Short mmCIF file of C-alpha atoms in Angstrom, two decimals:
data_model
loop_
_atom_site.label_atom_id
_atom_site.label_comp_id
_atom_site.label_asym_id
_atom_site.label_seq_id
_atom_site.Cartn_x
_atom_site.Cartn_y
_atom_site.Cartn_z
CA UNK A 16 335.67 -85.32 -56.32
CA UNK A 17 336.01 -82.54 -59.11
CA UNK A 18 337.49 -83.22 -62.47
CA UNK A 19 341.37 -82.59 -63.04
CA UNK A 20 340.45 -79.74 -65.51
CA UNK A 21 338.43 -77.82 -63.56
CA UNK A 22 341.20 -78.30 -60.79
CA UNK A 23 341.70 -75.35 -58.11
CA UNK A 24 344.86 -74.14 -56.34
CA UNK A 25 345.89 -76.23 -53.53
CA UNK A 26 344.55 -74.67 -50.65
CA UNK A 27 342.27 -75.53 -48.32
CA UNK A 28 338.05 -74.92 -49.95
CA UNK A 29 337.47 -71.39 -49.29
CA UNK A 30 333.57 -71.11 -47.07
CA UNK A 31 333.10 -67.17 -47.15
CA UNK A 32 334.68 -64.33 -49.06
CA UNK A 33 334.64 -60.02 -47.75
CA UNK A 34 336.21 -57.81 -49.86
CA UNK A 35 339.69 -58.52 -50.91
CA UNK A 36 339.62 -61.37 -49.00
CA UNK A 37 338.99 -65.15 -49.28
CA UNK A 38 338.65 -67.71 -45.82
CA UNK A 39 339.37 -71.28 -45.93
CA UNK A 40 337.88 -73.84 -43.05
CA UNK A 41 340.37 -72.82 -40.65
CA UNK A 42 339.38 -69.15 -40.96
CA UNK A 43 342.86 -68.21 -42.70
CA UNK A 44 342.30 -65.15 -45.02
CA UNK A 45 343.98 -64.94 -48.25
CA UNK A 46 343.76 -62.02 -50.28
CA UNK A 47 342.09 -62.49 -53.66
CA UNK A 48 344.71 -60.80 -56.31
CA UNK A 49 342.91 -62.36 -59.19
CA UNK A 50 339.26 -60.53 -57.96
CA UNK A 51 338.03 -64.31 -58.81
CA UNK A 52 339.38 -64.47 -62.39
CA UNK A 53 338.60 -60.57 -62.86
CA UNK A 54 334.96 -60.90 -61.72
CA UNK A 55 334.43 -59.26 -58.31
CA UNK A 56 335.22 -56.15 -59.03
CA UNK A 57 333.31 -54.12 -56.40
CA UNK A 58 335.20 -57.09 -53.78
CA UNK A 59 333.43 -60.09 -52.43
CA UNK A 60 329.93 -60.20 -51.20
CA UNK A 61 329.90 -56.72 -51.73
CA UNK A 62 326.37 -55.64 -49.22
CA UNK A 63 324.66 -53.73 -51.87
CA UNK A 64 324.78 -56.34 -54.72
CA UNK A 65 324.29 -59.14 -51.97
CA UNK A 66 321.20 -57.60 -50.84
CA UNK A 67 319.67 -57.11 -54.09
CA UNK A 68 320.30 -61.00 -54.78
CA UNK A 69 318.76 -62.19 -51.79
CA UNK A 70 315.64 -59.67 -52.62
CA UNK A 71 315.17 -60.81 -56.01
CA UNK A 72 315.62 -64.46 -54.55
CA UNK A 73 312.57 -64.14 -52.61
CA UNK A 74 310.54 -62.65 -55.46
CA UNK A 75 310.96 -63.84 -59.28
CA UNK A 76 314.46 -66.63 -59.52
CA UNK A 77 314.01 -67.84 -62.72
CA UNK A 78 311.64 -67.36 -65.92
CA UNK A 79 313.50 -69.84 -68.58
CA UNK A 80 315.63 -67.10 -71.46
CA UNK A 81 312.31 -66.72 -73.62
CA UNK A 82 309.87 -65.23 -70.73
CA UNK A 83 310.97 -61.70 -70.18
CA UNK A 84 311.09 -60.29 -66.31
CA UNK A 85 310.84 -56.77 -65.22
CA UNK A 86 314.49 -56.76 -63.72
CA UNK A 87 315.74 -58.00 -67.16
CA UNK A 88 313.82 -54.93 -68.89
CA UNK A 89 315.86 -52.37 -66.20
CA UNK A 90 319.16 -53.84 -67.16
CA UNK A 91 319.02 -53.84 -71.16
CA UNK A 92 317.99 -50.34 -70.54
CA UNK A 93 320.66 -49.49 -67.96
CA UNK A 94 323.75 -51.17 -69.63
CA UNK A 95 322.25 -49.87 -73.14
CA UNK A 96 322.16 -46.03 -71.96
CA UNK A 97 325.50 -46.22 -70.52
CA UNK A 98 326.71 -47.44 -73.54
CA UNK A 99 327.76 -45.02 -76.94
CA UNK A 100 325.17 -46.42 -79.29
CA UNK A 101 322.31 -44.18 -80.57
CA UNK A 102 319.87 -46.63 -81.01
CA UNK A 103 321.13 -50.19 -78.60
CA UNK A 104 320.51 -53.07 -77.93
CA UNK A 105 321.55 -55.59 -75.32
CA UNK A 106 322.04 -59.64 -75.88
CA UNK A 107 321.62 -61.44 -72.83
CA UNK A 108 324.23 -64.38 -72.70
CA UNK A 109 325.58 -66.15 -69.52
CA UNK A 110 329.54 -66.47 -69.68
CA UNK A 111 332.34 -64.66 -71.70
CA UNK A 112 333.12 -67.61 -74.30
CA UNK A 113 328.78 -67.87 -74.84
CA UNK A 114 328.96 -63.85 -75.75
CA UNK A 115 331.98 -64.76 -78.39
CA UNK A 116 329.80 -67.09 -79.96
CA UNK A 117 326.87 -65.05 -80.06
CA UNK A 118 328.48 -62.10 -81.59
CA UNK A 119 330.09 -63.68 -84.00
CA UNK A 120 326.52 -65.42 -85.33
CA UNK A 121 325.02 -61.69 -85.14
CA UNK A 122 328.30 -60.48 -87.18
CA UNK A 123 328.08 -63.11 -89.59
CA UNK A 124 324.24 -62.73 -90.16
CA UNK A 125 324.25 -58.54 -90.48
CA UNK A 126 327.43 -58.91 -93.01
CA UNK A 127 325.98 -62.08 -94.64
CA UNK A 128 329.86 -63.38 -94.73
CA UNK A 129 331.73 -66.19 -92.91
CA UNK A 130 335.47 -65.21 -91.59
CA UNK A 131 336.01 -63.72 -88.67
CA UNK A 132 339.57 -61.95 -88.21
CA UNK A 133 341.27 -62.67 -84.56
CA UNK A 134 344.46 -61.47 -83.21
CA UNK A 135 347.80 -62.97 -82.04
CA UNK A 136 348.07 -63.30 -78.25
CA UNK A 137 344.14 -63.02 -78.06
CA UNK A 138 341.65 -65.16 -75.46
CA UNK A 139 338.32 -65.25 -75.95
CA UNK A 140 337.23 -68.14 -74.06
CA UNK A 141 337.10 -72.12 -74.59
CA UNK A 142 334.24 -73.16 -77.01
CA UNK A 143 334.50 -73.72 -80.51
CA UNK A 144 333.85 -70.48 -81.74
CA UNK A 145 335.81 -68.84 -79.09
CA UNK A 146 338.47 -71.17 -78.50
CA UNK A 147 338.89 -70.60 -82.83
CA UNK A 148 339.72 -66.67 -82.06
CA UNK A 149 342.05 -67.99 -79.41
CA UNK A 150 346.13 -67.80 -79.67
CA UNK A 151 347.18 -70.61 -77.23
CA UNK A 152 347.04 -73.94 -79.07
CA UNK A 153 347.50 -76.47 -75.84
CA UNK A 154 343.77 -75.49 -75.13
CA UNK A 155 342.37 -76.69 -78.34
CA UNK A 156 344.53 -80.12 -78.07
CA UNK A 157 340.76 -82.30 -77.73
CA UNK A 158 338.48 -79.66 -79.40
CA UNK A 159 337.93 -80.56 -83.10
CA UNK A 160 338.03 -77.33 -84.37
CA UNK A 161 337.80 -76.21 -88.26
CA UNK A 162 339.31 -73.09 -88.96
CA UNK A 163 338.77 -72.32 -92.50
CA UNK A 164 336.49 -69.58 -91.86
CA UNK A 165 338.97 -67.85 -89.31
CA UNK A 166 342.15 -65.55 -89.81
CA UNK A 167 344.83 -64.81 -87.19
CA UNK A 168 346.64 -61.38 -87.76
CA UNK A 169 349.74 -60.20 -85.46
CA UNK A 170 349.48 -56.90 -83.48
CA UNK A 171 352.36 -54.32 -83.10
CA UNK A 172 353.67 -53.78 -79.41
CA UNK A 173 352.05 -51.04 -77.78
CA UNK A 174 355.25 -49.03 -77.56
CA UNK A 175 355.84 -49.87 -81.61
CA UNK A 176 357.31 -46.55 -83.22
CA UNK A 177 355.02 -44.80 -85.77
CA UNK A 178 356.80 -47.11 -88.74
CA UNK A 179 356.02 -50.16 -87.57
CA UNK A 180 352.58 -49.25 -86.76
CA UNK A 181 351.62 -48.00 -90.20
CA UNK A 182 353.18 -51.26 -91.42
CA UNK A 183 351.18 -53.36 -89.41
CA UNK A 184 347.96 -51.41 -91.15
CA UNK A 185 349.01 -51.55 -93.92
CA UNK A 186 349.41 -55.54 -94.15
CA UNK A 187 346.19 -55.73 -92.66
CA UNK A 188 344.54 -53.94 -94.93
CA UNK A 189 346.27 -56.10 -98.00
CA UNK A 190 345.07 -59.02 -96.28
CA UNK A 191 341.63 -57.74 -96.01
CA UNK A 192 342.07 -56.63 -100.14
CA UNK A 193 342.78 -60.15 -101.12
CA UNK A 194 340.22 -61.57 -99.53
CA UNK A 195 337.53 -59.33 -100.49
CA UNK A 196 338.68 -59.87 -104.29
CA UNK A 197 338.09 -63.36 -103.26
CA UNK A 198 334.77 -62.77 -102.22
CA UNK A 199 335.49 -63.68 -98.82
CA UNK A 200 335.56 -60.35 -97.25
CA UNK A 201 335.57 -60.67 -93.35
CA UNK A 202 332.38 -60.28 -91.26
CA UNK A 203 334.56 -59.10 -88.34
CA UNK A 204 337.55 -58.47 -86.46
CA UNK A 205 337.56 -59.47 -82.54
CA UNK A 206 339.67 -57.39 -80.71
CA UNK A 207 340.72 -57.33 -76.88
CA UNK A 208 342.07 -53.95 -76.42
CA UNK A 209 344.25 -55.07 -73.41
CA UNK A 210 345.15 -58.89 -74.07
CA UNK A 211 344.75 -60.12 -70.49
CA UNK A 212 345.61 -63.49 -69.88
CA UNK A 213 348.21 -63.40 -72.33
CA UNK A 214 350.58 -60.86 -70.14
CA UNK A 215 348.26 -57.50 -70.33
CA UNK A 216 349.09 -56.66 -73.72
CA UNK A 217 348.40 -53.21 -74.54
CA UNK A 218 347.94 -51.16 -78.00
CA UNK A 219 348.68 -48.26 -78.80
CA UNK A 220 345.10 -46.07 -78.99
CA UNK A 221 346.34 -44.81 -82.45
CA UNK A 222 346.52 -48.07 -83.89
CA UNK A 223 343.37 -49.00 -82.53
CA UNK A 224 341.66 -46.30 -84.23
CA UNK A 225 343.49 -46.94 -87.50
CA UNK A 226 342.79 -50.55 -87.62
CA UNK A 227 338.65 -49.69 -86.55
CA UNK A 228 338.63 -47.43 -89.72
CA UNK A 229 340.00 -50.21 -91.91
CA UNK A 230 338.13 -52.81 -90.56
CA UNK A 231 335.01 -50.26 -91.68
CA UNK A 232 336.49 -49.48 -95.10
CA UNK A 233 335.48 -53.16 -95.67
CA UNK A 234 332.32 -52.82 -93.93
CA UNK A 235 333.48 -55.67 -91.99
CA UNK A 236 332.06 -55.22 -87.82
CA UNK A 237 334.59 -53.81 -84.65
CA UNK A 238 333.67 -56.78 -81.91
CA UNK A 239 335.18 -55.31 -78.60
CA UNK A 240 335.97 -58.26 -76.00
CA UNK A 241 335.81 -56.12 -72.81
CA UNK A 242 334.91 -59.02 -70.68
CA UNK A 243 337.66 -58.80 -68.14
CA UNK A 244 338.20 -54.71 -68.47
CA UNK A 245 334.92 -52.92 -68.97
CA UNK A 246 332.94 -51.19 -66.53
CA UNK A 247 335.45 -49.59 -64.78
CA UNK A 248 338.57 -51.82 -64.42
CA UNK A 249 340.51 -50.69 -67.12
CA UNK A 250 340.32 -46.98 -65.93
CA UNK A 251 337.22 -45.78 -68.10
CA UNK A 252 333.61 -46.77 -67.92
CA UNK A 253 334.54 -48.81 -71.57
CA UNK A 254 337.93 -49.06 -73.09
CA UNK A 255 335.91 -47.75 -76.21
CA UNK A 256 335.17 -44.34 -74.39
CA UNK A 257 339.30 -43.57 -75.29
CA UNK A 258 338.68 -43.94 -78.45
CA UNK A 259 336.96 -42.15 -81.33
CA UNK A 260 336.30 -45.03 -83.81
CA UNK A 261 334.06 -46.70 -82.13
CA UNK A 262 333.55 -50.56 -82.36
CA UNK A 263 330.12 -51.82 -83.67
CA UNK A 264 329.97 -54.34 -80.78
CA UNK A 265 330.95 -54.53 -76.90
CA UNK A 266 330.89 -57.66 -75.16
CA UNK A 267 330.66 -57.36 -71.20
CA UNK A 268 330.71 -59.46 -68.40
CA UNK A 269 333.06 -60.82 -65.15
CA UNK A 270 332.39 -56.90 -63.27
CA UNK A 271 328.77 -57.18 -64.44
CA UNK A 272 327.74 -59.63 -62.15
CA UNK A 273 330.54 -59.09 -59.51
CA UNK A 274 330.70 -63.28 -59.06
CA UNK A 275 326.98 -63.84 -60.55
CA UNK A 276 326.97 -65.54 -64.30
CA UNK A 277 325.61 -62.96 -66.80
CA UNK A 278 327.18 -61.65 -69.83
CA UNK A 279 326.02 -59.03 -72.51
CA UNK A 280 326.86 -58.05 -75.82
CA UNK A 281 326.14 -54.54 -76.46
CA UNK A 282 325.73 -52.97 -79.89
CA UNK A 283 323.48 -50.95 -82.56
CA UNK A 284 319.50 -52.29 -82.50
CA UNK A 285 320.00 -52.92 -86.59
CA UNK A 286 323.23 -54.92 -86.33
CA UNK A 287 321.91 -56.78 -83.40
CA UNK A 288 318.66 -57.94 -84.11
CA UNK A 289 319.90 -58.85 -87.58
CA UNK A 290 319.98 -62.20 -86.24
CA UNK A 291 316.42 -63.86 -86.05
CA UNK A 292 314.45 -64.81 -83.51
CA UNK A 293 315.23 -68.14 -81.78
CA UNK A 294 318.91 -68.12 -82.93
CA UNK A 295 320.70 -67.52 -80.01
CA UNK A 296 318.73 -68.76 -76.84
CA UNK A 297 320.36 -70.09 -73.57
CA UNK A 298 318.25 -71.64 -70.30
CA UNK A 299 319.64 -69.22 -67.91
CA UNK A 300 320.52 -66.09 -70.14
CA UNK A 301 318.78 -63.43 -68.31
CA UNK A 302 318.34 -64.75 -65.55
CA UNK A 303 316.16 -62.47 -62.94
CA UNK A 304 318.53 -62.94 -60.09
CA UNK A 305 321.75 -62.40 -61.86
CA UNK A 306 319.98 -59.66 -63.59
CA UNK A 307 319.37 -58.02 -60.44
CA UNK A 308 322.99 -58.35 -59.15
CA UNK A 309 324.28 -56.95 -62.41
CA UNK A 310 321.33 -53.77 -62.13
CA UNK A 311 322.79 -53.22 -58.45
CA UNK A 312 326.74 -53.58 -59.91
CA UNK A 313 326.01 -51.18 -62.24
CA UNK A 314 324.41 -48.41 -59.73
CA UNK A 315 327.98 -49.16 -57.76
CA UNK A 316 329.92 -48.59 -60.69
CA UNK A 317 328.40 -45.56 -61.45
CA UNK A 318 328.24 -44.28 -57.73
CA UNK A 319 331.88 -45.11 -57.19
CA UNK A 320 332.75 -43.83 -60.26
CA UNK A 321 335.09 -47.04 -60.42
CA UNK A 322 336.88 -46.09 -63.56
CA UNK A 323 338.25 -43.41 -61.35
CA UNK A 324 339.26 -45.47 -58.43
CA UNK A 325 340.67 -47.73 -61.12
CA UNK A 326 343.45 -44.57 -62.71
CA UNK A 327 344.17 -44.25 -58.95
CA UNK A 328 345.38 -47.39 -58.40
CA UNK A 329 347.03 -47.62 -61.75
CA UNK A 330 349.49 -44.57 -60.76
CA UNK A 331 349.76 -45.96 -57.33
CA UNK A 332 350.53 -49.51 -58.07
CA UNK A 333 352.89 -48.88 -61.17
CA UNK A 334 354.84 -46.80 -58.97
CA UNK A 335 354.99 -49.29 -56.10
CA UNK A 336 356.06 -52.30 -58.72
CA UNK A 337 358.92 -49.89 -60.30
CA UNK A 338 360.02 -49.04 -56.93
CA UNK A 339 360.26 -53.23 -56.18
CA UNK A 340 361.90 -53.48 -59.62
CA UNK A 341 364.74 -51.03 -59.06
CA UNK A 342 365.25 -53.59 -56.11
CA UNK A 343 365.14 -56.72 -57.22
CA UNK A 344 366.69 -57.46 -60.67
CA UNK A 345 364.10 -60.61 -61.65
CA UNK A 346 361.58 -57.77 -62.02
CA UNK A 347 361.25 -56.47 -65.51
CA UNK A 348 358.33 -54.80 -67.75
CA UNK A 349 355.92 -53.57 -65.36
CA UNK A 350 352.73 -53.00 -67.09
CA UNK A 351 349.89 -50.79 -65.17
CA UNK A 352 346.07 -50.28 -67.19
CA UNK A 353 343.88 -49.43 -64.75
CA UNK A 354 343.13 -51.97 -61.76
CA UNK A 355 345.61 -54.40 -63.83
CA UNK A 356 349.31 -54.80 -63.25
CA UNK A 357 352.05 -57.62 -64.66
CA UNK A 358 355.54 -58.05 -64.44
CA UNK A 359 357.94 -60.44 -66.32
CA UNK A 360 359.81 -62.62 -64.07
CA UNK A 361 363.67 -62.39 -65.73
CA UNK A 362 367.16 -64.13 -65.33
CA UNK A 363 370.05 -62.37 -64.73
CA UNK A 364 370.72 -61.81 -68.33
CA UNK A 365 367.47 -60.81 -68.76
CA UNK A 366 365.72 -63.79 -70.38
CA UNK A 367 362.03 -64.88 -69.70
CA UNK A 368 362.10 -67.17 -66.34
CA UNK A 369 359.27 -69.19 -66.56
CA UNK A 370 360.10 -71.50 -63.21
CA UNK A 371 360.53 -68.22 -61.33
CA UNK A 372 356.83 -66.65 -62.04
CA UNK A 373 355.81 -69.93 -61.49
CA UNK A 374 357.54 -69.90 -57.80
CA UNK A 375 356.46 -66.70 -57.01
CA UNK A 376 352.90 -67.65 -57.63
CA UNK A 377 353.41 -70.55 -55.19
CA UNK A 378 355.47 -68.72 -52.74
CA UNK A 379 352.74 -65.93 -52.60
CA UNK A 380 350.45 -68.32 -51.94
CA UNK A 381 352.29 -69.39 -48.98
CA UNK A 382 352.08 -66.06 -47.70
CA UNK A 383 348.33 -65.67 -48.16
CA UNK A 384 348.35 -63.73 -51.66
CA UNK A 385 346.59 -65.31 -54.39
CA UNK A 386 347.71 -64.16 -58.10
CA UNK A 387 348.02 -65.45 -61.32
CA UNK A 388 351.22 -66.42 -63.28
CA UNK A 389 351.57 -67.42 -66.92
CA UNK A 390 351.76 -65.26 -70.41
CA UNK A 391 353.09 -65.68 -73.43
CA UNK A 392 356.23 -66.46 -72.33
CA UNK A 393 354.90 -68.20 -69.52
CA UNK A 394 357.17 -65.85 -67.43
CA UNK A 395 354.55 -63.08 -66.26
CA UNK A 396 352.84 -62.57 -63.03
CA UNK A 397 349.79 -61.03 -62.90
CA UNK A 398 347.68 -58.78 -60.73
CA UNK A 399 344.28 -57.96 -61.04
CA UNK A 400 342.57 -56.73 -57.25
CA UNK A 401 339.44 -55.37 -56.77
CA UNK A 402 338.96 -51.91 -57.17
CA UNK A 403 337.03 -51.16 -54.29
CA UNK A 404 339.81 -51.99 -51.89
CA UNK A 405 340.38 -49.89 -48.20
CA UNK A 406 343.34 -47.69 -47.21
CA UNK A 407 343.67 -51.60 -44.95
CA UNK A 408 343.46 -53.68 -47.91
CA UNK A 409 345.68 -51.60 -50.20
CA UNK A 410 348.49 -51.86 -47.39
CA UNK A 411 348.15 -55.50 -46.63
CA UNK A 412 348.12 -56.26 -50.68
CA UNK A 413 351.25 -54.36 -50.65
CA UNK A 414 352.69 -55.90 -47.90
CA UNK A 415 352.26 -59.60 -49.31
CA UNK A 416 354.09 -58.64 -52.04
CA UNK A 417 356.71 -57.20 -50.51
CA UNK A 418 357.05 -60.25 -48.54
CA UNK A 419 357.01 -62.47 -51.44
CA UNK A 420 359.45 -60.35 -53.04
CA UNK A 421 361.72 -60.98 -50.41
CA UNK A 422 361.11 -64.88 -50.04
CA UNK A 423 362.04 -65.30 -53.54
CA UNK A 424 365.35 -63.02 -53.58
CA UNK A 425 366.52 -65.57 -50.96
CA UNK A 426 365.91 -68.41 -53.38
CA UNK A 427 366.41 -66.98 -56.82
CA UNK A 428 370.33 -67.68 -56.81
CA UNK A 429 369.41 -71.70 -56.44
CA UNK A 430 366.34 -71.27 -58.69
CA UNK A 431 368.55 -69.95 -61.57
CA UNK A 432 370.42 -73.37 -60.76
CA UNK A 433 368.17 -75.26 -61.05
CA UNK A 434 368.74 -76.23 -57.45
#
């Protein structure tokens, strides 16, 4: 029996996966609205990638992370040359929170410093180092973590005037003055353009650029988390390709692998081979099999031209969730970046309803939709499909929402009452 924190929804064990779609041992199909936590991008057991598995399977499965393979060679140079950098380099890690940790040892041993700046309403993942750069305190309850050596700084809305913006620099850049006449200048600022779990918290591109050209006037490193939105999902290749500041440092993973365990930080040759030899090592990190599903995502991506596929749906979907929220009040904030879409579950005053995003996440399970709720306010539900979806799955994702709509309009008066 598997541990209480590792717990899964209560459904039947899902034995096979196509596309948008999940099957349980009874054959019932549920649609996967979370792409398996933002992973299978390209839809489950998608052929291409599933054939290049089971070929690389049958030739060269594992080499330990300090013997090199040539399927590990094609994919630092792949990822690298679709990346911004001049001269790159690629880090081979296995999982979002072990990239975290690695870039923060390559930022602190390029800069020589120790603090790392994080932001409010950030996740970056649930070891130390991440789980330090990490807003919500109820998942560091049993971690003994020390955060003397870590600074939290709050972000302006993305839809913050010009005003408030510039004020939010220009505290930011105070705090980074005091420190640095302390001596204790940062060695980098991790930043998740689009907070994800937290709600899909935007910000505004401006103030992105403005706090990238502070963070430089300290000669402190940009660390991009674009773990659950690069490659495609967030409607460009990287989140960085909007912007002209670059950041020093990309981290990528869940679409990499489409469901296979590899993760990548992606960044200047000098910054990241600052950090020596030995240093950051992991058993499976570059692993020749999820190597070669990550090489075939990649050719997918790039065929599709998913980033494309992604602004589609992003002007499709936004339009079909403001259409539901003219209907039904409980709707409010609809949010739209790409293959990514949230709403905030509302009273009828308009306060956050946590109990109600909670229901709808259990209602839509009913109906054979799985989603995520949650957020800040503990009020949001979330979408996040795949983007390679058909004309069919598009309508039948639709559909279950529409239908869970409607199931919880019939039940919202008694929910509000606690009924």
């Amino acid at each position: 029996m598997e541990a209480i924190s590792t717990g899964t929804f209560d459904t039947e064990t899902f034995v096979k996966g196509k596309g948008a779609w999940l099957y349980d041992k009874q054959n019932k199909a549920y649609f996967d609205g979370t792409s398996g936590s933002g992973a299978v991008s390209l839809g489950h057991q998608h052929p291409y990638v599933t054939r290049a598995i089971i070929s690389q399977a049958g030739k060269l499965s594992h080499t330990g992370c300090k013997l090199g393979s040539d399927i590990r060679e094609k994919l630092a140079q792949k990822i690298v040359s679709m990346c911004h950098y001049q001269d790159g380099a690629a880090l081979f890690t296995v999982t979002g929170s072990e990239a975290v940790e690695a870039a923060l040892k390559v930022a602190r041993a390029y800069t020589g410093r120790k603090t790392i700046v994080h932001c409010k309403y950030a996740y970056h993942g649930k070891t130390s180092g991440s789980l330090s750069l990490t807003w919500r305190e109820s998942f560091k309850k049993y971690s003994n973590l020390k955060n003397n050596n870590y600074l939290s700084i709050d972000l302006p809305d993305a839809d913050a005037n010009d005003e408030e913006q510039k004020s939010h620099i220009k505290n930011i850049n105070e705090q980074f003055t005091k420190l640095s006449l302390k001596n204790d200048c940062p060695a980098a600022i991790v930043i998740e353009p689009i907070r994800v779990t937290e709600g899909l918290l935007s910000l505004n591109k401006q103030f992105l650029e403005d706090l990238i050209n502070t963070a430089h006037a300290f000669n402190c490193i940009v660390i991009f988390d674009e773990i659950y939105i690069g490659l495609g999902r967030c409607g460009q290749l990287f989140y960085a390709d909007h912007l002209i500041a670059k950041p020093d440092l990309i981290l990528i993973g869940k679409t990499l692998g489409n469901g296979m365990p590899i993760s990548l930080i992606v960044g200047e040759k000098k910054i990241i081979n600052s950090l020596p030899n030995g240093i950051q090592t992991s058993t499976y990190s570059g692993n020749p099999i999820c190597c070669a599903a990550a090489y075939a995502s990649l050719e997918v991506i790039e065929k599709e031209r998913l980033w494309e596929k992604a602004q589609v749906l992003e002007t499709e979907f936004y339009e079909f969730l403001s259409k539901a929220a003219r209907k039904y009040k409980f709707m409010s904030n609809i949010r739209a970046h790409g293959a990514l879409f949230s709403f905030t579950c509302v009273t009828h005053d308009g306060n956050p309803f946590p109990v109600l995003a909670s229901q709808f996440k259990k209602n839509a399970l009913d109906k054979g939709l799985i989603l995520f709720s949650g957020g800040f306010n503990e009020s949001i539900v979330k979408l996040a499909p795949p983007v390679l979806m058909t004309l069919r799955e598009k309508s039948q994702f639709k559909y279950l929402i529409k239908e869970t709509l409607r199931s919880i309009n019939v039940i919202i008066s008694d929910i509000e009452n606690g009924i």
